[in-house]
Amino acid sequence: MHRLQSLANRSLISGAFDQCPALPRTSVKTSPKKSPCRVGVRRKSQEASIDGPYGLKRYSTSEATVAATVGNGQIREKTLTMETLNPQVKAVEYAVRGPIVIKAGEIERYLQEGGKKPFTEVIKANIGDAHAMGQQPITFLRQVVALCTFPELLDSPSFPKDAKWRARRILQSCGGQMLKHWVDCIRQDIAAYIEQRDQGVPANWENIFLTTGASDGIVSILRLLVSGQAHARTGVMIPIPQYPLYSAAIAEMDAVQVNYYLDEDNCWALDVHELHRAYQTAKEHCQPRVLCIINPGNPTGQVQSKKCIKDVLHFAYEENLFVMADEVYQDNVYAPDCQFHSFKKVLYEMGPEYFNSVELASFHSSSKGYTGECGFRGGFMEIVNLDPEVKSQLVKMLSVRLCPPVTGQAAMDVIVNPPQPDEPSHGQFYKEKGLVLGALADKAKLTEHILNAVPGIKCNPVQGAMYAFPRIFIPPRAVEEAQALGMQPDMMYCLRLLEETGICVVPGSGFGQREGSYHFRMTILPSAEKLKVLLEKVHDFHIKFLNEYSALDEAQRSVS
C-alpha cells in the first residue's frame, strides 16, 4: 500500500514536473580538463563581466542572479506563475501524453541505466504513432517529399519518373521554391480525390484548406464557433469516449462540453435518441451549436453505418447544428461488413434541402491511415455551406498563422494522388499499402480474440481506426483503494500494469466513460509478435489483479 501511495503521488498530473528536480544553485568547482561539456565562450562569460557591443553590460552568472533581486534581497517575483496563468490552460488535460507516459519514460531510462524490472522493455501502446511502433514508411511518399525538399535529386536516376513528375508539379505551383501558404495544385488534387471517393459528389478546391495535421483544422473551426457568455456560451457536443483533443480545445476556449454517450453494448454505435437527450439537457445552461463525430472512432474503433450517419445529419439539420466530421481514419476499415461513408457523401444523398443548408467541416490527415506520417504534420479540411463572409474570416485567421509545413502538404498530395496503373511506382505503392492495412486487420482480430478470452475483460470488435477500448472489471476493493489514493480506479490499474509488466496503455477515464465503467485504450500498432506478447501480459496481469482482490468469479459474471 505504501509503495502504491508513493507511485500515486509521483504520477498524478499535478506532480508530473516533480520528476525533474531543479539543478542545485550552489556553485561547484570543477577542473576544465575534467568537464564533459566545456564551451570556452560560455565559460568566459560566467567568470567575469564583459562590456558588450553598443556599450551594454554583459553579466556573469553570479552578477545576473544578484541583478534579479529586489531591494530587500528577495528574488524578484515572476510575472507568469500558476496563480497568473490563464485558467483555461490549467483546465486542459491530454490523457495520451499524461502521467502514465511520464512514468513509462522514467522506467525506460531506469532500464537503460542498468536497472532491473520484471521485464526488459516498455511496450508503448498509448499513442497512434505508427512509425514509432515499427511500421515502415510508404516509399513513394518519402520519395516525393525528398524531391520537393531537395530538388537537386530530380537529376538522380534513383528516383522513379512518377515521383519526379509530382515533385516538379508541386515545386512549380510554389514558384520553384518551397515557400507557399497553400499549394493550389494540392488543393485541386484533394478536390479530385474527394469527388472520386464520394462517387461523383462535387468538391470545390477553394473550399479546401491545408492544415498542420487534422488537429489544427479542428481547433481553427472551433475558434470560429465558440462565443457567448453565461447561458449563451457555445455548447460543443462530443462523443464519449472521445479523443482528448476535443475536451482540451473546449476547455482552453472556455466553451461548454456537451457529452453524448456511444452505445457500448451495440459496438459503440451512435444513438440519435442519446443525441436528443444530450442536446435538451445542455440547452438548460448553454447554447449547443456544434456536433462533433469521429468516424471511424478513436478510441473506440467503430465504423458508423450509413443509416446512423443519416440520422445524425437529420438531427443536425433539425437543431441547426454545425457538423464537424473527424474522418482521419477513413482508410482504416477492417470488418468485412463495414464500409466508410463520408458525412459529405451521405449529406448529398439526402437531397438538396440538406446538402445546400447543413454546415459541415470534414477533416483528414497524413498522420494516420496506412501512411502514418505523424512528423510531417499534413492535413486538410473541407468546408460545406460556410457563410462567405465567415469563410473570409477563416482565411484571415489561417493566414495569420502562416502556412502549414509544405513537406506535410506534399505528403498529403501523395495520399490523394497516388501512382496510377500506368505509372512505374504503382505496383510497389499498392503492395506496401496492402501490407500495412492487411497487418492492421489481422491485429484487430487478434486483439479482440485474446482480450475477450480474459475473465473480466470485454472488447468490442475493432472495426476500424487503430485502437481497442476494452472494458475492464475492477473489483470493489480495488476501487476503494484507488479512491483512498486520490486517483481514478482505471488509472491505478494502468499504473500497476505498467509497473509490473512494462505495458503502457491509457486509462479510459482520460477519454470519458459512463459512470461506474472502466476501460483502457491501447493501439494495435505494435508488430504482430510484440502485440501478442503485450496481450498475453495483459491476460496474466488481469487474472493476477483479480486474484489479489479475490474477485475472479465475480469478474467472470460481470462481463457475461
Coordinates of C-alpha atoms in Angstrom, one line a residue:
M1 CA 0.0 0.0 0.0
H2 CA 2.8 2.4 0.9
R3 CA 4.5 1.6 -2.5
L4 CA 1.3 2.3 -4.4
Q5 CA 0.7 5.5 -2.4
S6 CA 4.2 6.7 -3.4
L7 CA 3.6 5.7 -7.0
A8 CA 0.3 7.6 -7.0
N9 CA 1.8 10.8 -5.6
R10 CA 4.6 10.8 -8.1
S11 CA 2.3 10.0 -11.1
L12 CA -0.5 12.5 -10.8
I13 CA -0.6 15.3 -13.3
S14 CA -0.2 17.9 -10.7
G15 CA 3.1 16.4 -9.6
A16 CA 4.4 15.4 -13.0
F17 CA 7.1 18.1 -13.1
D18 CA 8.5 16.9 -9.8
Q19 CA 10.1 14.1 -11.7
C20 CA 12.7 16.6 -13.0
P21 CA 14.3 18.3 -9.9
A22 CA 16.0 21.7 -10.4
L23 CA 19.7 21.8 -10.6
P24 CA 21.4 22.9 -7.4
R25 CA 22.0 26.6 -7.1
T26 CA 25.3 26.3 -5.3
S27 CA 28.4 26.5 -7.5
V28 CA 30.7 23.5 -7.9
K29 CA 34.4 23.9 -8.7
T30 CA 35.4 21.6 -11.5
S31 CA 38.6 21.3 -13.4
P32 CA 38.3 22.4 -17.0
K33 CA 40.1 19.3 -18.2
K34 CA 37.5 17.1 -16.5
S35 CA 34.4 18.9 -17.7
P36 CA 32.5 16.7 -20.1
C37 CA 30.7 19.6 -21.7
R38 CA 33.0 22.6 -21.9
V39 CA 32.5 25.5 -24.2
G40 CA 35.1 28.3 -24.0
V41 CA 33.0 31.3 -24.8
R42 CA 30.2 30.5 -22.4
R43 CA 32.8 29.7 -19.6
K44 CA 34.4 33.1 -20.1
S45 CA 31.0 34.9 -19.7
Q46 CA 30.5 33.0 -16.5
E47 CA 33.8 34.1 -15.0
A48 CA 33.7 37.8 -15.5
S49 CA 31.6 40.8 -16.6
I50 CA 32.5 42.0 -20.1
D51 CA 31.4 45.1 -21.9
G52 CA 29.4 44.0 -24.9
P53 CA 28.7 45.9 -28.1
Y54 CA 27.0 49.2 -28.1
G55 CA 28.2 49.8 -24.5
L56 CA 25.9 47.3 -23.0
K57 CA 26.9 45.4 -19.8
R58 CA 27.2 41.6 -20.1
Y59 CA 26.7 39.9 -16.7
S60 CA 28.4 36.9 -15.3
T61 CA 26.2 34.2 -13.9
S62 CA 26.6 35.4 -10.3
E63 CA 26.1 39.1 -11.2
A64 CA 22.9 38.2 -13.1
T65 CA 21.5 36.4 -10.1
V66 CA 22.2 39.5 -7.9
A67 CA 20.6 41.8 -10.5
A68 CA 17.4 39.7 -10.4
T69 CA 16.8 40.5 -6.8
V70 CA 14.9 43.4 -5.3
G71 CA 16.0 45.8 -2.7
N72 CA 15.3 43.6 0.3
G73 CA 17.4 40.8 -1.1
Q74 CA 14.4 38.6 -2.2
I75 CA 14.2 37.1 -5.6
R76 CA 12.0 39.2 -7.9
E77 CA 8.6 37.6 -8.4
K78 CA 7.9 36.1 -11.8
T79 CA 5.2 37.7 -14.0
L80 CA 3.9 34.3 -15.1
T81 CA 3.1 31.9 -12.2
M82 CA 0.5 29.2 -11.6
E83 CA -1.6 31.9 -10.0
T84 CA -1.4 34.3 -13.0
L85 CA -1.6 31.6 -15.7
N86 CA -4.6 31.6 -18.0
P87 CA -7.1 29.4 -16.0
Q88 CA -8.3 27.8 -19.3
V89 CA -4.8 26.4 -19.9
K90 CA -4.8 24.8 -16.4
A91 CA -8.2 23.2 -17.3
V92 CA -6.7 21.4 -20.3
E93 CA -5.9 17.7 -19.9
Y94 CA -4.5 15.4 -22.5
A95 CA -4.5 11.8 -21.4
V96 CA -2.5 10.2 -24.2
R97 CA 0.6 12.1 -23.0
G98 CA -0.3 12.2 -19.3
P99 CA 1.2 10.8 -16.1
I100 CA 1.2 7.2 -17.4
V101 CA 3.5 8.2 -20.2
I102 CA 5.7 10.2 -17.9
K103 CA 6.1 7.2 -15.7
A104 CA 6.8 5.0 -18.7
G105 CA 9.7 7.3 -19.7
E106 CA 11.1 7.1 -16.2
I107 CA 11.1 3.3 -16.4
E108 CA 12.7 3.3 -19.8
R109 CA 15.6 5.4 -18.6
Y110 CA 15.9 3.2 -15.5
L111 CA 16.2 0.1 -17.6
Q112 CA 18.7 1.8 -20.0
E113 CA 20.9 2.7 -17.0
G114 CA 21.0 -1.0 -15.9
G115 CA 18.1 -1.1 -13.5
K116 CA 16.2 -4.3 -13.0
K117 CA 12.5 -4.9 -13.5
P118 CA 10.3 -8.0 -14.1
F119 CA 10.5 -7.1 -17.8
T120 CA 13.3 -5.9 -20.2
E121 CA 11.4 -3.2 -22.2
V122 CA 8.5 -0.8 -22.1
I123 CA 6.0 -1.5 -24.8
K124 CA 4.2 1.7 -25.6
A125 CA 0.7 1.1 -26.8
N126 CA -0.6 4.5 -25.7
I127 CA -0.4 6.6 -28.9
G128 CA -1.1 6.2 -32.6
D129 CA 2.4 6.9 -33.9
A130 CA 2.7 4.1 -36.5
H131 CA 6.4 4.5 -37.4
A132 CA 7.5 4.7 -33.8
M133 CA 5.8 1.3 -33.4
G134 CA 7.8 -0.2 -36.3
Q135 CA 5.5 0.4 -39.3
Q136 CA 7.5 1.0 -42.4
P137 CA 7.0 4.3 -44.3
I138 CA 5.5 4.2 -47.8
T139 CA 8.4 4.5 -50.2
F140 CA 6.7 6.6 -52.9
L141 CA 5.5 9.2 -50.3
R142 CA 9.0 9.6 -48.9
Q143 CA 10.5 9.9 -52.5
V144 CA 8.2 12.8 -53.4
V145 CA 8.8 14.7 -50.2
A146 CA 12.6 14.2 -50.6
L147 CA 12.5 15.5 -54.1
C148 CA 10.4 18.6 -53.1
T149 CA 12.8 19.4 -50.2
F150 CA 16.0 18.8 -52.2
P151 CA 15.3 19.5 -55.9
E152 CA 18.8 18.6 -56.9
L153 CA 17.7 14.9 -56.5
L154 CA 15.5 15.4 -59.6
D155 CA 18.5 14.5 -61.7
S156 CA 19.2 11.3 -59.8
P157 CA 18.4 8.0 -61.5
S158 CA 17.5 6.5 -58.1
F159 CA 14.0 8.1 -58.2
P160 CA 11.2 7.0 -60.4
K161 CA 9.7 9.2 -63.1
D162 CA 6.3 9.5 -61.5
A163 CA 7.7 10.7 -58.2
K164 CA 9.8 13.3 -60.1
W165 CA 6.7 14.5 -62.1
R166 CA 4.7 15.0 -58.9
A167 CA 7.6 16.9 -57.2
R168 CA 8.1 19.2 -60.2
R169 CA 4.4 20.0 -60.3
I170 CA 4.4 20.9 -56.6
L171 CA 7.5 23.0 -57.0
Q172 CA 6.2 24.8 -60.0
S173 CA 3.0 25.6 -58.1
C174 CA 5.2 27.1 -55.4
G175 CA 7.1 29.2 -58.0
G176 CA 10.0 26.9 -57.9
Q177 CA 10.6 27.2 -54.2
M178 CA 9.1 25.5 -51.1
L179 CA 7.5 28.8 -49.9
K180 CA 3.8 28.9 -50.2
H181 CA 0.7 29.3 -48.0
W182 CA -1.5 26.7 -49.6
V183 CA -0.2 25.0 -52.7
D184 CA -3.1 25.3 -55.1
C185 CA -2.4 22.2 -57.1
I186 CA -2.5 20.1 -54.0
R187 CA -5.9 21.6 -53.1
Q188 CA -7.1 20.7 -56.6
D189 CA -5.8 17.1 -56.2
I190 CA -7.7 16.9 -52.9
A191 CA -10.9 18.0 -54.6
A192 CA -10.4 15.4 -57.3
Y193 CA -9.8 12.7 -54.6
I194 CA -12.9 13.7 -52.7
E195 CA -15.0 13.5 -55.9
Q196 CA -13.7 10.1 -56.7
R197 CA -14.0 8.9 -53.1
D198 CA -17.6 10.1 -52.9
Q199 CA -18.5 8.7 -56.3
G200 CA -19.1 12.0 -58.1
V201 CA -20.3 14.3 -55.4
P202 CA -18.8 17.7 -56.5
A203 CA -15.9 19.3 -54.5
N204 CA -14.7 22.8 -54.9
W205 CA -11.0 23.1 -54.3
E206 CA -11.4 26.7 -53.0
N207 CA -13.4 25.1 -50.1
I208 CA -10.4 23.0 -49.1
F209 CA -7.8 24.3 -46.7
L210 CA -4.4 22.7 -46.0
T211 CA -3.7 22.4 -42.3
T212 CA -1.0 21.4 -39.9
G213 CA -2.5 18.0 -39.3
A214 CA -6.2 17.5 -38.7
S215 CA -5.9 18.8 -35.2
D216 CA -5.1 22.3 -36.5
G217 CA -8.2 22.4 -38.7
I218 CA -10.4 21.1 -35.9
V219 CA -9.2 23.8 -33.5
S220 CA -9.5 26.5 -36.2
I221 CA -13.2 25.7 -36.8
L222 CA -13.9 25.6 -33.1
R223 CA -12.4 29.0 -32.7
L224 CA -14.9 30.3 -35.3
L225 CA -17.8 28.7 -33.5
V226 CA -17.1 29.5 -29.8
S227 CA -18.7 32.7 -28.5
G228 CA -21.2 34.0 -25.9
Q229 CA -21.4 34.3 -22.2
A230 CA -23.4 32.6 -19.4
H231 CA -26.4 30.8 -20.9
A232 CA -25.4 31.9 -24.4
R233 CA -22.0 30.2 -24.3
T234 CA -21.4 27.8 -27.1
G235 CA -22.0 24.2 -26.4
V236 CA -19.9 21.6 -28.3
M237 CA -21.4 18.1 -28.5
I238 CA -18.7 15.4 -28.4
P239 CA -18.9 11.6 -28.3
I240 CA -18.0 9.8 -25.1
P241 CA -15.5 8.2 -25.2
Q242 CA -13.8 10.9 -27.2
Y243 CA -10.3 11.9 -28.4
P244 CA -8.9 14.3 -25.8
L245 CA -8.1 16.9 -28.4
Y246 CA -11.8 17.9 -28.2
S247 CA -12.1 18.3 -24.4
A248 CA -8.8 20.1 -24.3
A249 CA -9.7 22.6 -27.0
I250 CA -13.2 23.2 -25.5
A251 CA -11.6 23.8 -22.1
E252 CA -9.0 26.2 -23.5
M253 CA -11.7 28.2 -25.3
D254 CA -13.9 28.2 -22.3
A255 CA -16.8 26.7 -24.2
V256 CA -19.2 24.1 -22.8
Q257 CA -18.5 20.4 -23.3
V258 CA -21.8 18.6 -24.0
N259 CA -21.3 14.8 -23.7
Y260 CA -23.3 12.3 -25.7
Y261 CA -22.5 8.6 -25.0
L262 CA -21.8 6.0 -27.6
D263 CA -23.6 2.7 -27.2
E264 CA -21.0 0.2 -25.9
D265 CA -23.5 -2.7 -25.9
N266 CA -24.1 -2.1 -29.6
C267 CA -20.5 -1.9 -30.7
W268 CA -20.1 1.8 -29.9
A269 CA -22.9 2.8 -32.3
L270 CA -24.2 6.4 -32.2
D271 CA -27.8 6.5 -31.0
V272 CA -29.8 9.5 -32.2
H273 CA -32.0 9.3 -29.1
E274 CA -28.9 9.9 -27.0
L275 CA -28.1 13.0 -29.1
H276 CA -31.6 14.4 -28.4
R277 CA -31.1 13.7 -24.6
A278 CA -27.8 15.4 -24.5
Y279 CA -29.0 18.4 -26.6
Q280 CA -32.1 19.0 -24.5
T281 CA -30.1 18.8 -21.2
A282 CA -27.4 21.1 -22.4
K283 CA -29.9 23.8 -23.5
E284 CA -30.7 24.5 -19.9
H285 CA -27.2 26.0 -19.3
C286 CA -25.7 26.8 -22.8
Q287 CA -26.4 27.1 -26.5
P288 CA -25.4 23.9 -28.3
R289 CA -24.1 24.9 -31.7
V290 CA -21.6 22.2 -32.7
L291 CA -21.8 18.5 -33.2
C292 CA -18.5 16.5 -33.4
I293 CA -18.3 13.0 -34.7
I294 CA -15.2 10.8 -35.0
N295 CA -15.7 8.1 -37.7
P296 CA -14.0 5.6 -37.7
G297 CA -13.8 6.0 -34.0
N298 CA -11.0 6.9 -31.7
P299 CA -10.7 5.5 -29.1
T300 CA -13.5 3.0 -29.7
G301 CA -12.6 1.6 -33.2
Q302 CA -16.2 1.5 -34.5
V303 CA -17.3 2.4 -38.0
Q304 CA -20.7 4.1 -38.2
S305 CA -23.3 2.8 -40.6
K306 CA -24.8 4.9 -43.4
K307 CA -28.2 4.9 -41.5
C308 CA -26.6 6.2 -38.4
I309 CA -24.9 9.0 -40.4
K310 CA -28.2 9.9 -42.0
D311 CA -29.9 10.1 -38.5
V312 CA -27.1 12.3 -37.2
L313 CA -27.3 14.7 -40.2
H314 CA -31.1 14.9 -39.9
F315 CA -30.7 15.7 -36.2
A316 CA -28.1 18.5 -37.1
Y317 CA -30.5 19.8 -39.7
E318 CA -33.4 20.0 -37.3
E319 CA -31.4 21.6 -34.5
N320 CA -29.3 23.9 -36.7
L321 CA -26.0 22.5 -35.6
F322 CA -22.7 22.9 -37.3
V323 CA -21.3 19.4 -38.0
M324 CA -17.6 18.6 -37.6
A325 CA -16.7 15.2 -39.1
D326 CA -13.3 13.8 -38.0
E327 CA -12.6 11.3 -40.7
V328 CA -8.8 10.8 -40.3
Y329 CA -9.1 7.0 -40.2
Q330 CA -11.2 6.7 -43.4
D331 CA -8.7 4.2 -44.9
N332 CA -8.6 2.1 -41.7
V333 CA -11.7 -0.2 -42.1
Y334 CA -11.2 -3.9 -41.3
A335 CA -14.5 -5.5 -40.5
P336 CA -15.9 -7.2 -43.7
D337 CA -19.4 -6.0 -43.0
C338 CA -18.3 -2.3 -42.5
Q339 CA -17.7 0.4 -45.0
F340 CA -16.5 4.0 -44.6
H341 CA -19.2 6.6 -45.7
S342 CA -18.1 10.2 -45.7
F343 CA -20.6 12.6 -44.0
K344 CA -20.5 14.8 -47.1
K345 CA -21.5 12.0 -49.4
V346 CA -24.4 10.9 -47.2
L347 CA -25.5 14.5 -46.9
Y348 CA -25.5 14.8 -50.7
E349 CA -27.6 11.7 -51.0
M350 CA -30.2 13.1 -48.6
G351 CA -31.1 15.7 -51.2
P352 CA -30.7 19.4 -51.9
E353 CA -32.7 20.5 -48.9
Y354 CA -30.0 19.0 -46.7
F355 CA -26.9 19.3 -48.9
N356 CA -27.4 23.0 -49.5
S357 CA -28.1 24.0 -45.9
V358 CA -26.3 21.9 -43.3
E359 CA -22.9 23.4 -42.4
L360 CA -20.2 20.8 -42.4
A361 CA -16.4 20.7 -42.0
S362 CA -14.6 17.4 -42.5
F363 CA -11.0 16.6 -41.6
H364 CA -8.3 14.3 -42.9
S365 CA -4.6 13.8 -42.1
S366 CA -1.4 12.2 -43.3
S367 CA -0.6 11.1 -39.7
K368 CA -3.0 8.1 -39.7
G369 CA -4.3 5.7 -42.3
Y370 CA -1.7 3.5 -44.0
T371 CA 0.9 6.2 -44.2
G372 CA 1.4 7.0 -40.5
E373 CA 3.4 10.2 -41.3
C374 CA 2.9 12.0 -38.0
G375 CA 6.0 14.1 -38.2
F376 CA 5.2 15.9 -41.4
R377 CA 2.0 17.4 -39.9
G378 CA 0.0 17.2 -43.0
G379 CA -3.8 17.5 -43.2
F380 CA -6.7 19.2 -44.8
M381 CA -10.3 20.3 -44.1
E382 CA -13.2 20.7 -46.5
I383 CA -15.9 23.2 -45.6
V384 CA -19.5 23.0 -46.9
N385 CA -22.1 25.7 -46.8
L386 CA -20.0 28.1 -44.8
D387 CA -21.2 31.7 -44.9
P388 CA -19.0 33.6 -47.5
E389 CA -18.1 36.4 -45.0
V390 CA -17.3 33.8 -42.4
K391 CA -15.1 32.0 -44.9
S392 CA -13.2 35.3 -45.4
Q393 CA -12.6 35.4 -41.6
L394 CA -11.4 31.8 -41.7
V395 CA -8.9 32.6 -44.5
K396 CA -7.7 35.6 -42.5
M397 CA -7.2 33.6 -39.3
L398 CA -5.3 30.8 -41.1
S399 CA -3.2 33.4 -42.9
V400 CA -2.1 35.0 -39.6
R401 CA -0.7 31.6 -38.6
L402 CA 1.3 31.4 -41.9
C403 CA 1.4 28.1 -43.8
P404 CA 1.4 24.5 -42.6
P405 CA 4.6 22.6 -43.3
V406 CA 5.0 22.3 -47.1
T407 CA 6.5 18.9 -46.6
G408 CA 3.2 17.9 -45.0
Q409 CA 1.3 19.4 -47.9
A410 CA 3.4 17.3 -50.3
A411 CA 2.8 14.2 -48.2
M412 CA -0.9 14.9 -48.3
D413 CA -0.8 15.2 -52.1
V414 CA 0.7 11.7 -52.4
I415 CA -2.2 10.3 -50.3
V416 CA -4.8 11.8 -52.5
N417 CA -2.9 11.4 -55.8
P418 CA -1.2 8.0 -55.6
P419 CA 0.5 6.3 -58.5
Q420 CA -1.8 5.3 -61.3
P421 CA -1.8 1.8 -63.0
D422 CA 0.3 3.1 -65.9
E423 CA 3.0 4.6 -63.7
P424 CA 6.2 2.8 -62.6
S425 CA 5.6 3.1 -58.8
H426 CA 2.0 1.7 -58.9
G427 CA 2.9 -1.9 -58.1
Q428 CA 5.2 -1.2 -55.1
F429 CA 2.9 1.5 -53.7
Y430 CA -0.2 -0.7 -53.5
K431 CA 1.8 -3.7 -52.3
E432 CA 3.1 -1.6 -49.4
K433 CA -0.3 -0.1 -48.7
G434 CA -2.0 -3.5 -48.8
L435 CA 0.6 -5.0 -46.4
V436 CA 0.1 -2.2 -43.8
L437 CA -3.7 -2.4 -43.9
G438 CA -3.7 -6.2 -44.0
A439 CA -1.5 -6.4 -41.0
L440 CA -3.7 -4.0 -39.1
A441 CA -6.8 -6.0 -39.9
D442 CA -5.1 -9.2 -38.6
K443 CA -4.0 -7.4 -35.4
A444 CA -7.5 -6.1 -34.9
K445 CA -8.9 -9.6 -34.9
L446 CA -6.0 -10.9 -32.7
T447 CA -6.6 -8.1 -30.1
E448 CA -10.4 -8.8 -29.9
H449 CA -9.8 -12.6 -29.7
I450 CA -7.2 -12.6 -26.9
L451 CA -8.8 -9.8 -24.8
N452 CA -12.2 -11.5 -24.8
A453 CA -10.7 -14.7 -23.5
V454 CA -9.6 -12.9 -20.3
P455 CA -12.1 -13.1 -17.4
G456 CA -13.4 -9.7 -16.5
I457 CA -12.4 -8.0 -19.9
K458 CA -14.8 -7.4 -22.8
C459 CA -13.6 -5.9 -26.1
N460 CA -15.9 -4.9 -28.9
P461 CA -14.7 -5.7 -32.4
V462 CA -12.1 -3.3 -33.7
Q463 CA -13.9 -2.5 -36.9
G464 CA -11.6 0.4 -37.9
A465 CA -9.1 3.0 -36.9
M466 CA -6.1 1.6 -34.8
Y467 CA -7.3 1.3 -31.2
A468 CA -9.1 -1.1 -28.9
F469 CA -11.1 0.3 -25.9
P470 CA -11.8 -2.8 -23.8
R471 CA -14.0 -2.7 -20.7
I472 CA -12.3 -4.0 -17.6
F473 CA -13.8 -5.2 -14.4
I474 CA -12.2 -3.6 -11.4
P475 CA -13.2 -5.2 -8.1
P476 CA -14.9 -3.0 -5.4
R477 CA -12.0 -3.4 -3.1
A478 CA -9.6 -2.1 -5.8
V479 CA -12.0 0.8 -6.5
E480 CA -11.9 1.7 -2.8
E481 CA -8.1 1.5 -2.7
A482 CA -7.8 3.8 -5.7
Q483 CA -10.2 6.3 -4.2
A484 CA -8.1 6.3 -1.0
L485 CA -5.1 7.1 -3.1
G486 CA -6.9 10.0 -4.8
M487 CA -7.0 8.6 -8.3
Q488 CA -9.3 7.0 -10.8
P489 CA -9.6 3.2 -10.5
D490 CA -8.5 2.7 -14.1
M491 CA -5.5 5.0 -13.6
M492 CA -4.4 2.8 -10.7
Y493 CA -4.9 -0.3 -12.8
C494 CA -2.9 1.1 -15.7
L495 CA -0.1 2.3 -13.4
R496 CA 0.2 -1.2 -11.9
L497 CA 0.1 -2.8 -15.3
L498 CA 3.0 -0.5 -16.4
E499 CA 5.0 -1.1 -13.2
E500 CA 4.5 -4.9 -13.3
T501 CA 4.6 -5.7 -17.0
G502 CA 6.1 -2.7 -18.8
I503 CA 2.9 -2.3 -20.8
C504 CA 1.9 1.4 -21.3
V505 CA -1.8 2.0 -22.1
V506 CA -4.1 4.9 -21.3
P507 CA -6.9 4.8 -18.7
G508 CA -10.4 5.1 -20.1
S509 CA -11.1 8.0 -17.7
G510 CA -8.8 10.1 -19.9
F511 CA -11.3 9.7 -22.8
G512 CA -14.6 9.7 -20.8
Q513 CA -16.8 6.7 -20.0
R514 CA -20.1 6.0 -18.3
E515 CA -20.0 6.3 -14.6
G516 CA -19.1 3.0 -12.9
S517 CA -17.5 1.5 -16.0
Y518 CA -13.7 1.3 -16.5
H519 CA -11.7 0.9 -19.7
F520 CA -8.2 1.4 -21.2
R521 CA -7.2 2.4 -24.7
M522 CA -4.5 0.6 -26.5
T523 CA -3.2 0.8 -30.0
I524 CA -2.9 -2.2 -32.3
L525 CA 0.2 -0.7 -34.0
P526 CA 2.9 -2.9 -32.5
S527 CA 4.2 -5.7 -34.6
A528 CA 2.2 -8.9 -34.5
E529 CA 4.8 -10.6 -32.4
K530 CA 5.1 -7.8 -29.9
L531 CA 1.3 -7.3 -29.8
K532 CA 0.8 -10.9 -28.9
V533 CA 3.3 -10.6 -26.1
L534 CA 1.5 -7.4 -24.9
L535 CA -1.9 -9.1 -24.9
E536 CA -0.6 -12.2 -23.1
K537 CA 0.9 -10.0 -20.5
V538 CA -2.4 -8.1 -20.1
H539 CA -4.1 -11.5 -19.7
D540 CA -1.8 -12.7 -17.0
F541 CA -1.8 -9.4 -15.2
H542 CA -5.6 -9.1 -15.1
I543 CA -6.1 -12.6 -13.6
K544 CA -3.4 -11.8 -11.0
F545 CA -5.1 -8.5 -10.3
L546 CA -8.5 -10.2 -9.8
N547 CA -7.0 -12.9 -7.6
E548 CA -5.3 -10.3 -5.4
Y549 CA -8.7 -8.8 -4.7
S550 CA -10.4 -12.3 -4.6
A551 CA -12.8 -11.3 -7.4
L552 CA -12.1 -13.8 -10.2
D553 CA -15.5 -15.5 -10.0
E554 CA -17.3 -12.1 -9.8
A555 CA -15.3 -10.8 -12.9
Q556 CA -16.4 -13.8 -15.0
R557 CA -20.1 -12.9 -14.2
S558 CA -19.7 -9.2 -14.6
V559 CA -19.0 -9.1 -18.4
S560 CA -21.2 -12.0 -19.4

